[in-house]
XYZ file of C-alpha atoms in Angstrom:
260
model
C -52.907 268.218 65.812
C -52.111 271.884 66.331
C -53.830 274.558 64.279
C -54.142 278.259 63.622
C -55.001 280.751 66.335
C -57.496 283.488 65.568
C -56.600 287.023 66.609
C -59.268 289.638 67.273
C -58.516 293.315 66.631
C -60.713 296.371 67.098
C -61.004 299.466 64.879
C -63.784 302.012 64.647
C -66.029 301.305 61.669
C -65.347 304.725 60.104
C -61.631 304.061 60.217
C -62.174 300.512 58.971
C -64.230 301.731 56.005
C -61.588 304.306 55.086
C -58.754 301.793 55.365
C -60.674 299.195 53.340
C -61.345 301.762 50.606
C -57.649 302.647 50.292
C -56.474 299.008 50.290
C -59.137 298.052 47.742
C -57.585 300.527 45.321
C -54.277 298.754 45.889
C -55.869 295.382 45.069
C -55.836 293.949 48.580
C -57.901 293.874 51.805
C -57.393 294.713 55.441
C -57.339 291.025 56.352
C -54.678 290.158 53.764
C -52.520 293.152 54.685
C -52.740 292.371 58.406
C -51.821 288.732 57.708
C -48.756 289.838 55.765
C -47.707 292.228 58.541
C -48.175 289.539 61.195
C -46.065 287.082 59.176
C -43.356 289.708 58.740
C -43.413 290.342 62.487
C -42.994 286.626 63.193
C -40.049 286.335 60.791
C -38.408 289.460 62.245
C -38.700 288.636 65.937
C -38.588 284.813 66.214
C -35.037 283.391 65.989
C -34.386 281.442 62.778
C -33.448 278.258 64.627
C -36.806 278.358 66.424
C -38.579 278.893 63.119
C -36.862 275.776 61.750
C -37.947 273.726 64.764
C -41.521 274.949 64.390
C -41.491 274.178 60.659
C -40.233 270.636 61.367
C -42.894 270.078 64.045
C -45.649 271.292 61.725
C -44.375 269.027 58.934
C -44.286 266.008 61.247
C -47.828 266.690 62.482
C -49.105 267.070 58.928
C -47.419 263.833 57.809
C -48.886 261.960 60.797
C -52.356 263.339 60.076
C -52.110 262.315 56.420
C -50.932 258.828 57.393
C -53.845 258.471 59.807
C -56.259 259.665 57.136
C -54.837 257.193 54.595
C -55.011 254.337 57.111
C -58.719 255.018 57.576
C -59.485 255.082 53.845
C -61.134 252.092 52.207
C -60.972 251.269 48.513
C -62.953 249.351 45.910
C -61.518 248.628 42.456
C -63.329 247.948 39.191
C -62.183 246.608 35.843
C -64.850 247.084 33.171
C -64.544 245.329 29.805
C -66.559 246.576 26.872
C -66.074 246.408 23.091
C -62.794 244.604 23.640
C -61.355 247.424 25.725
C -60.653 247.540 29.443
C -61.207 250.512 31.762
C -60.115 250.707 35.386
C -61.666 252.623 38.263
C -61.098 253.274 41.949
C -63.771 254.121 44.482
C -62.729 255.520 47.855
C -65.243 253.659 49.930
C -66.397 250.148 50.813
C -68.524 248.232 48.305
C -69.356 244.554 48.051
C -70.840 242.017 45.646
C -74.334 242.765 46.990
C -74.188 246.370 45.758
C -72.659 245.278 42.451
C -75.452 242.729 42.064
C -78.112 245.421 42.571
C -76.430 247.572 39.930
C -76.321 244.662 37.474
C -80.003 243.906 37.974
C -80.964 247.508 37.199
C -78.594 247.580 34.240
C -79.948 244.361 32.686
C -83.605 245.181 33.331
C -83.334 248.692 31.880
C -81.493 247.328 28.800
C -79.027 250.180 28.885
C -76.570 250.441 26.033
C -73.090 251.065 27.393
C -72.251 249.154 30.530
C -69.407 251.482 31.448
C -71.622 254.550 30.992
C -74.248 252.918 33.223
C -71.568 252.116 35.810
C -70.385 255.722 35.843
C -73.894 257.059 36.462
C -74.883 254.445 39.057
C -74.335 254.289 42.804
C -70.635 254.088 41.927
C -70.682 257.412 40.075
C -67.973 258.918 42.276
C -65.355 256.408 41.196
C -62.316 257.820 39.399
C -60.422 256.380 36.415
C -57.058 254.796 37.252
C -54.308 252.998 35.367
C -53.998 249.242 34.946
C -50.972 249.406 37.256
C -53.033 251.040 40.011
C -55.735 248.396 39.583
C -53.093 245.677 39.975
C -51.828 247.398 43.136
C -55.330 247.412 44.595
C -55.761 243.763 43.600
C -52.547 242.874 45.438
C -53.705 244.849 48.481
C -57.015 243.004 48.383
C -55.130 239.722 48.790
C -52.725 241.060 51.432
C -54.925 243.429 53.486
C -58.595 242.766 52.662
C -59.742 245.304 55.253
C -58.055 248.049 53.222
C -59.372 247.083 49.781
C -62.816 245.713 50.491
C -63.715 244.734 46.940
C -62.149 244.116 43.529
C -64.524 243.463 40.627
C -64.175 242.573 36.959
C -67.309 243.414 34.950
C -67.180 241.937 31.459
C -70.064 243.534 29.581
C -69.027 241.800 26.344
C -69.370 238.285 27.766
C -71.954 239.265 30.410
C -69.820 237.968 33.271
C -68.893 239.399 36.650
C -65.980 238.289 38.824
C -64.823 239.226 42.307
C -61.780 238.176 44.293
C -61.540 237.029 47.887
C -58.311 236.858 49.906
C -59.050 233.234 50.873
C -61.026 231.718 47.999
C -59.494 233.697 45.126
C -61.553 234.676 42.075
C -65.185 233.730 41.629
C -66.992 234.331 38.342
C -70.704 234.223 37.539
C -72.915 235.212 34.648
C -74.538 238.610 35.094
C -77.944 237.018 34.597
C -77.350 234.582 37.475
C -76.220 237.433 39.740
C -79.275 239.495 38.752
C -81.610 236.603 39.527
C -79.825 235.874 42.800
C -80.169 239.421 44.134
C -83.840 239.437 43.160
C -84.454 236.322 45.268
C -82.285 237.708 48.092
C -84.570 240.722 48.450
C -87.874 238.876 48.172
C -87.954 238.815 51.977
C -88.212 242.249 53.575
C -86.817 243.761 56.782
C -83.668 241.673 56.969
C -80.283 242.853 58.145
C -77.753 243.686 55.386
C -75.649 240.619 56.218
C -78.724 238.437 55.786
C -79.302 239.747 52.268
C -75.665 239.029 51.505
C -76.010 235.506 52.857
C -79.120 234.868 50.766
C -77.352 236.184 47.648
C -74.326 233.928 48.112
C -76.510 230.922 48.859
C -78.358 231.504 45.586
C -75.063 231.749 43.685
C -73.595 228.609 45.240
C -72.720 226.088 42.538
C -73.179 228.577 39.696
C -69.543 229.675 39.461
C -67.981 229.766 36.008
C -64.391 228.920 35.099
C -62.963 232.113 33.644
C -59.574 232.449 31.951
C -57.379 234.748 33.995
C -59.522 234.249 37.095
C -58.459 230.805 38.242
C -58.620 230.302 41.994
C -56.872 227.754 44.182
C -59.883 225.444 43.904
C -59.402 225.273 40.131
C -55.845 223.942 40.352
C -54.462 220.658 41.642
C -51.138 218.850 41.458
C -51.195 215.871 39.126
C -48.022 214.217 40.467
C -45.630 214.472 43.365
C -43.277 217.448 43.629
C -39.676 216.381 43.001
C -36.350 218.231 43.138
C -34.045 218.067 40.116
C -30.841 220.111 40.025
C -32.063 222.528 42.697
C -35.340 222.945 40.799
C -38.779 221.975 41.988
C -40.462 219.923 39.274
C -44.224 219.585 39.414
C -47.267 219.362 37.177
C -50.259 221.618 37.720
C -53.648 220.370 36.672
C -56.142 223.214 36.119
C -59.709 222.479 35.290
C -59.373 222.824 31.532
C -55.659 222.480 30.722
C -52.418 220.794 31.748
C -49.456 223.008 32.498
C -45.951 221.749 33.129
C -43.925 224.040 35.405
C -40.425 223.816 36.843
C -39.485 226.282 39.544
C -36.832 227.179 42.022
C -37.908 227.409 45.619
C -38.149 231.200 45.413
C -39.452 231.968 41.895
C -40.435 230.190 38.650
C -37.489 229.388 36.398
C -39.244 228.187 33.260
C -42.683 227.183 32.045
C -43.423 224.629 29.349
C -46.825 223.904 27.885
C -46.740 220.615 25.912
């Protein structure tokens, strides 16, 4: 990407001091005044059509640089539930369940009061508040392009649960106590590679998943009967873990939902 070119000018220091003193009284500096004069010279001498072409080229380069910068950015999203209220945050870097687990262990062991306050002063302190709509966008991106959004977490400090979503397996929910205990056991062996600690954490959490309303994954749902077509509608019965839901849908989008 192109950039500015530095010009070097020479003026005796006595003359420079005198000029600076006069311009200071006028509320400006030699550098600012010279910049203005150089800009005026450019506008006066360079044909307008050339100026337009240069402006377009600079705009295109800037847009390309911004697109490249955005493509390289990674995101992590948090939903924190406390006192019946939900708060949403975005962190512009990669985080995973291992780091969240370490935070939860410190939080539970230190018996801190507000979970959200603890979250905002933890290793995730640089996260910024976002809207529910932005959180949903990041959640969708997590499912579509997991390399872009590397983690989406739901921390329920009221019910002491933590959930994370994977593009393949969907949502997984555990109790915060189980996650705290799992990360403790993961780090009982020293000098391992980061991926080994992650593996030990997940092994410890295997079989301890909780069914959480709003966080059902594909493994929690099965079809009770065959799918049939009635009047251009697909008729099928979904069988979640804890409820029966009757749904009729067109091939492109749900048409109606009935819960007996």
